[in-house]
Tab-separated table of C-alpha atoms and ligand atoms in Angstrom:
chain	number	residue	atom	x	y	z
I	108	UNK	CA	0.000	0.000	0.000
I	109	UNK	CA	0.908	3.744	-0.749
I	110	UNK	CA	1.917	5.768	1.860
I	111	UNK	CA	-0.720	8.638	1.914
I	112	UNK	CA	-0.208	11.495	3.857
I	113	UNK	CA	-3.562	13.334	5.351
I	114	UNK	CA	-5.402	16.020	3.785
I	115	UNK	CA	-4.459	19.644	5.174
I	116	UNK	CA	-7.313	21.894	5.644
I	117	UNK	CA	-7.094	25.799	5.133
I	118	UNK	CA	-7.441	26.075	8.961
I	119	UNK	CA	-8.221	23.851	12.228
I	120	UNK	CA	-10.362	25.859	14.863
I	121	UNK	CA	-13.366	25.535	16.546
I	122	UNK	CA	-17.035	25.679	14.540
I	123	UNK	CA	-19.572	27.283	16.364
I	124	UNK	CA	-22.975	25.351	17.004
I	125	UNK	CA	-25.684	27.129	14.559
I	126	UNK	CA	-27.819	28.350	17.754
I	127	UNK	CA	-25.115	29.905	19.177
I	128	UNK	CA	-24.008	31.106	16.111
I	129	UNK	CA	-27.095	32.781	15.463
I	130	UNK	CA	-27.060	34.095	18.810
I	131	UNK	CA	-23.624	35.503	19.010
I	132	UNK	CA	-24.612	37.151	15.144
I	133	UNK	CA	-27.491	38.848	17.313
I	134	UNK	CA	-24.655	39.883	20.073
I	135	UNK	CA	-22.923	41.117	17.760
I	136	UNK	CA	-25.306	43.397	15.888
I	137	UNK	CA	-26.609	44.838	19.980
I	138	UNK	CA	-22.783	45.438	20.557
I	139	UNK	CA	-22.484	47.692	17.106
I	140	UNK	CA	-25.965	48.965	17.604
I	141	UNK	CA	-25.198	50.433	21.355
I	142	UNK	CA	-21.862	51.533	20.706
I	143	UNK	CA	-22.911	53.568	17.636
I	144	UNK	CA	-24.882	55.234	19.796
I	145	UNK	CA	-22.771	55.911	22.732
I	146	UNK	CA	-22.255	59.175	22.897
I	147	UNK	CA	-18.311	59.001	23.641
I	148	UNK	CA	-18.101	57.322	20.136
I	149	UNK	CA	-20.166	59.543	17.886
I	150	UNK	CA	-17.794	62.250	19.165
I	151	UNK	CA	-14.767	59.953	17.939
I	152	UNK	CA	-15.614	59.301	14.650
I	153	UNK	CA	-12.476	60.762	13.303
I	154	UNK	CA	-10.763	57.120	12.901
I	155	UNK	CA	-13.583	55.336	11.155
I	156	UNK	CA	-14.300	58.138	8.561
I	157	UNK	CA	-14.362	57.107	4.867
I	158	UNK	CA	-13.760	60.746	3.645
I	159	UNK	CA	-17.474	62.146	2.447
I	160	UNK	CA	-19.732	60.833	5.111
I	161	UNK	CA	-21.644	62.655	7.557
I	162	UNK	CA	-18.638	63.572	10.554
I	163	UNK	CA	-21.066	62.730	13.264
I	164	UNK	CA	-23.039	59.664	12.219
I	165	UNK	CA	-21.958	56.142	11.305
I	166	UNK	CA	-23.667	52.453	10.254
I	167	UNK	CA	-21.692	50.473	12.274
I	168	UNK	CA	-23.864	47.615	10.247
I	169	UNK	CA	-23.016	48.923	7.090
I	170	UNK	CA	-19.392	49.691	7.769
I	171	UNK	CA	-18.594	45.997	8.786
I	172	UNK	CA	-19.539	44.832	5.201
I	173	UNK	CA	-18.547	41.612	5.429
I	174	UNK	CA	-18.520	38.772	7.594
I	175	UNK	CA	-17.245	34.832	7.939
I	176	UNK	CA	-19.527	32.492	6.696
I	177	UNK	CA	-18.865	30.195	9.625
I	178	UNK	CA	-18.100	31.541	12.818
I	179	UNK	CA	-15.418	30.063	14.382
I	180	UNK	CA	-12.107	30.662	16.169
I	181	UNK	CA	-9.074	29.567	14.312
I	182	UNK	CA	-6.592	27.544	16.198
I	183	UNK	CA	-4.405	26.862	13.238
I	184	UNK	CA	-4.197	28.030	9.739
I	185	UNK	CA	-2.664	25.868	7.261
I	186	UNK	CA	-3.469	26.639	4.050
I	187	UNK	CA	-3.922	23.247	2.779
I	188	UNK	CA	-0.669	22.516	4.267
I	189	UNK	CA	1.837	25.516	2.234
I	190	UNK	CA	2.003	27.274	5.471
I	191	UNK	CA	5.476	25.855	7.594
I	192	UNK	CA	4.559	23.409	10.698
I	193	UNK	CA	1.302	22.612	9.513
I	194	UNK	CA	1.868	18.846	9.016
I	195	UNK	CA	3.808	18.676	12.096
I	196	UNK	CA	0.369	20.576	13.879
I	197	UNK	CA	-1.756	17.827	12.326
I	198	UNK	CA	0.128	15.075	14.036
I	199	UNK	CA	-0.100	15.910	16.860
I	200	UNK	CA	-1.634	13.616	19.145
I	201	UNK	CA	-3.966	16.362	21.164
I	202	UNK	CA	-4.716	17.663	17.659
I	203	UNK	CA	-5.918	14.277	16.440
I	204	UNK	CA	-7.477	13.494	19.819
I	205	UNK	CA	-9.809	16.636	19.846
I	206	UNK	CA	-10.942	16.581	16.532
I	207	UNK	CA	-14.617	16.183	15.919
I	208	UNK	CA	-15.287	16.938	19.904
I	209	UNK	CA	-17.454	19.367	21.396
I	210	UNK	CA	-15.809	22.470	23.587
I	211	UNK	CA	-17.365	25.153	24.911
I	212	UNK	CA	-15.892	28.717	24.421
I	213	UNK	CA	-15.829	31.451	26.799
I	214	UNK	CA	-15.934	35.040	25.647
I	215	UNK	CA	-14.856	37.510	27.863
I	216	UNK	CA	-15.053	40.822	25.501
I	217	UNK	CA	-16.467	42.313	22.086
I	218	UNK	CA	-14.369	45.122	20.305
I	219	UNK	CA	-14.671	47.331	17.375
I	220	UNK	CA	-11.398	48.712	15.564
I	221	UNK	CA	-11.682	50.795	11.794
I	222	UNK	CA	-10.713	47.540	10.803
I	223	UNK	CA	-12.533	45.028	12.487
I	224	UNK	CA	-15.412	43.054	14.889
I	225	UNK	CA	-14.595	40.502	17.208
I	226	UNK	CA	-14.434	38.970	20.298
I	227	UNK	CA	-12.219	37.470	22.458
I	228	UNK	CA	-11.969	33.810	23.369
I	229	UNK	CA	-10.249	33.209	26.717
I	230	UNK	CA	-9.300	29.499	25.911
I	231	UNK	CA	-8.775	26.575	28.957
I	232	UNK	CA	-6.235	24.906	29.595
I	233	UNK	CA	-7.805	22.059	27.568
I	234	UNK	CA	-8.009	24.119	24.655
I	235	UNK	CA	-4.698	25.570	25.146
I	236	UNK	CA	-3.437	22.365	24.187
I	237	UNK	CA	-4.513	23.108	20.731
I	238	UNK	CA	-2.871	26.165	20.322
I	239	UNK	CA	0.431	26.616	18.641
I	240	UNK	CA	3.050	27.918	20.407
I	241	UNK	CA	4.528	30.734	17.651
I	242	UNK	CA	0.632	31.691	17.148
I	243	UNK	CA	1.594	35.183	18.942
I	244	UNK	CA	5.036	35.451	18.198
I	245	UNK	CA	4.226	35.571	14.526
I	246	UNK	CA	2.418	38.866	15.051
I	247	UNK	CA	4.439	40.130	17.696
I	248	UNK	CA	7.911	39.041	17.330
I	249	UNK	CA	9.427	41.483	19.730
I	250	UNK	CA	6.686	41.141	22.663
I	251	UNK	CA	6.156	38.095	24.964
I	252	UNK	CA	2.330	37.849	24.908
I	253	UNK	CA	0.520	34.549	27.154
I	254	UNK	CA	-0.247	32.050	24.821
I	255	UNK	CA	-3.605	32.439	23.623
I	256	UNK	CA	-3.671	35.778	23.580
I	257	UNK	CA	-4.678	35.609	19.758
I	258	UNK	CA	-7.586	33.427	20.245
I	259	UNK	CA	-10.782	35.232	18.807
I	260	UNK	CA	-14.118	34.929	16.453
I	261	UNK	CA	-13.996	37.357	13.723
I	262	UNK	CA	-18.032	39.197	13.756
I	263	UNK	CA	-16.937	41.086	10.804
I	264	UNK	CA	-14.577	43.312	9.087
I	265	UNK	CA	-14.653	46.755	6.612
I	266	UNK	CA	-14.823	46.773	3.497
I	267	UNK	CA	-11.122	45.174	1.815
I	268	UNK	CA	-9.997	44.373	4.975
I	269	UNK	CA	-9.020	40.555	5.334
I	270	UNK	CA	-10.334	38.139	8.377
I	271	UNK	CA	-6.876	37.549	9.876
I	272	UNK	CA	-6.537	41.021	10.592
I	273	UNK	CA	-8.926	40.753	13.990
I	274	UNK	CA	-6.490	38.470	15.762
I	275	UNK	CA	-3.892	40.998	14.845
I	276	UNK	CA	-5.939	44.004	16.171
I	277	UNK	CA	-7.135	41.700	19.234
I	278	UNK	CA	-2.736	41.777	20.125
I	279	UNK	CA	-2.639	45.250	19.646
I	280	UNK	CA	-5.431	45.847	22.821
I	281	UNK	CA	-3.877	42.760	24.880
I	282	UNK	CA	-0.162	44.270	24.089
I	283	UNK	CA	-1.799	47.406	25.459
I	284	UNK	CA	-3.291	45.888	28.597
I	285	UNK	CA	0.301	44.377	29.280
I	286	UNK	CA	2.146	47.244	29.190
I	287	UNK	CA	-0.324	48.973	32.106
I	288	UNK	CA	-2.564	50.898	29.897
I	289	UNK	CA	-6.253	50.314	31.106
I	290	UNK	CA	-8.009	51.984	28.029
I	291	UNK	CA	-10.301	55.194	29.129
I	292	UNK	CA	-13.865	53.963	30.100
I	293	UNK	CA	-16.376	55.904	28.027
I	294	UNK	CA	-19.520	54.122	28.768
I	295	UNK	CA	-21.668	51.034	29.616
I	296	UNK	CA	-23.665	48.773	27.825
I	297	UNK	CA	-26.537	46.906	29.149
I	298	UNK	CA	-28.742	44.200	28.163
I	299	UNK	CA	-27.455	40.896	26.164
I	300	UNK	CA	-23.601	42.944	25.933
I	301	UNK	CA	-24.317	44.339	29.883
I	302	UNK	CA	-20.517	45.560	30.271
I	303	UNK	CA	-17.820	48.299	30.949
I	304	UNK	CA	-16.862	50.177	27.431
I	305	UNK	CA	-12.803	51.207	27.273
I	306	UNK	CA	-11.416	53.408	24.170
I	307	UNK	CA	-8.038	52.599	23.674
I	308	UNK	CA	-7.120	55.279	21.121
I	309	UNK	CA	-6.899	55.065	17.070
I	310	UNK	CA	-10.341	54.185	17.454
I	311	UNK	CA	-10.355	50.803	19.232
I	312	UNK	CA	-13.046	50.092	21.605
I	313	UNK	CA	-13.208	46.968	23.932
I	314	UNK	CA	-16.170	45.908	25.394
I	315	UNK	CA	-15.652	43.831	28.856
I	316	UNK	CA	-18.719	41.369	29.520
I	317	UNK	CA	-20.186	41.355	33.051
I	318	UNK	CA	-21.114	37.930	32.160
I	319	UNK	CA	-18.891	35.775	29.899
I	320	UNK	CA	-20.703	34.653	26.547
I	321	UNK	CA	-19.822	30.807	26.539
I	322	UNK	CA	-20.658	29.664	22.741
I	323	UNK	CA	-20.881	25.509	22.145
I	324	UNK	CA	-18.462	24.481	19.314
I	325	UNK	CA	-16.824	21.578	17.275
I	326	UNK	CA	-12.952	21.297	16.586
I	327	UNK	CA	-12.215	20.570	13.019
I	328	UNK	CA	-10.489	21.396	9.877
I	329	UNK	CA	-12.228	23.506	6.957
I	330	UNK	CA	-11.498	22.569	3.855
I	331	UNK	CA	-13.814	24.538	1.826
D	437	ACK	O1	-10.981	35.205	11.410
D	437	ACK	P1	-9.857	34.280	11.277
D	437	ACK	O2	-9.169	33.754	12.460
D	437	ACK	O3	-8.804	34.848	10.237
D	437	ACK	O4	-10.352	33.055	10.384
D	437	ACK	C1	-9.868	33.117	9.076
D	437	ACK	C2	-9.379	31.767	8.633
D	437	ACK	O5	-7.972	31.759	8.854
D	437	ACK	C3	-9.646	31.490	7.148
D	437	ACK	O6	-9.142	32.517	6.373
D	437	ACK	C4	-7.550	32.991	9.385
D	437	ACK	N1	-6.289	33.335	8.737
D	437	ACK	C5	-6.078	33.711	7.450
D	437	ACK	N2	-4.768	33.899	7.230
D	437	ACK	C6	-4.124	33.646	8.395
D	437	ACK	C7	-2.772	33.673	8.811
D	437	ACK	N3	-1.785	33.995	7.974
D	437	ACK	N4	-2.498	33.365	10.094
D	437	ACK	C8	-3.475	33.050	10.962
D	437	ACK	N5	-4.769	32.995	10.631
D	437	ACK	C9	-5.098	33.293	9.364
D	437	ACK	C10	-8.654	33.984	9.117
């Protein structure tokens, strides 16, 4: 018999369950709904202006024009195995343990940059297993950032603006946080997104949850 290697996928992560996909879709439109309205944001529009539009009002809807098919958080990407350590990712025996099993996620915060919607996944130590160790490093070279500081779901991104960016902008609040700067709180949010609303400057807004969102989910590859 022929030695046949496995099948890479264009990324391993965790699928969302479709209720709590369509729920965290919901979440997501209250978040950009109640922060377009806060009144600390319409007066710092400045970031997320597109040159002829009105200064002090914005569709937050509109202005995240796109958004992932399937929501999910990305532990790996592979790109059908051209990206370096991907094989050696897929053998791995917690890799090939977890796949096809159910995890639940925990999501400790929403944000909004001129670039992207996400929110944060704070992973467990179970799910830490899954993540690879260079995940931050490969954003951050110079900065020493815990592991798992890159885990997120991607809501939605502007307009030519590519899905791996929200990771990248998720680093730039936690790199933030980690070198002592709090972010300015500018408001609250109640209801489903009930939380504490901190501006971070250049137009990045984190949302803390009161309550953690915890979304059901399914580790696999995509190989759409
Ligand atoms: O939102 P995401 O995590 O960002 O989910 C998608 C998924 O893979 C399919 O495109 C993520 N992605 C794309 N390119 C990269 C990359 N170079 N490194 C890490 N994740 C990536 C993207």
């Amino acid at each position: 018999p022929t030695l046949e290697k496995d099948l890479l996928p264009l990324y391993f992560g965790w699928f969302l369950a479709k209720r709590d996909e369509d729920y965290l879709r919901k979440t997501s439109h209250e978040f950009l709904e109640q922060l377009g309205n806060l009144k600390a944001f319409k007066k710092r529009l400045q970031p997320f202006s597109v040159g002829s539009e009105d200064k002090h009002k914005l569709d937050l809807m509109k202005y995240f024009a796109k958004s992932p098919n399937i929501l999910h958080c990305t532990s790996k990407f592979c790109d059908y195995g051209k990206i370096v350590g991907s094989e050696e990712y897929a053998q791995q025996e917690a890799v090939k343990k977890a796949y096809s099993k159910g995890y639940t996620l925990h999501l400790s915060a929403l944000f909004a940059t001129p670039r992207t919607v996400g929110a944060q996944v704070e992973l467990t130590a179970d799910q830490l297993l899954l993540w690879p160790s260079d995940a931050e490093k490969e954003v951050m070279p110079k900065d020493t950032l815990p592991r798992g500081s890159r885990a997120h779901i991607t809501l939605g991104t502007a307009a030519d603006v590519q899905d791996v960016q929200t990771g990248i902008d998720l680093l730039e609040f936690v790199k933030l946080q980690q070198s002592g700067k709090e972010g300015e709180n500018l408001g609250e949010m109640s209801g489903s997104v009930a939380g504490k609303v901190s501006y971070y400057d250049n137009g990045m807004w984190m949302l803390n949850l009161s309550q953690k969102i915890e979304v059901r989910s399914i580790f696999s590859g995509y190989y759409g």
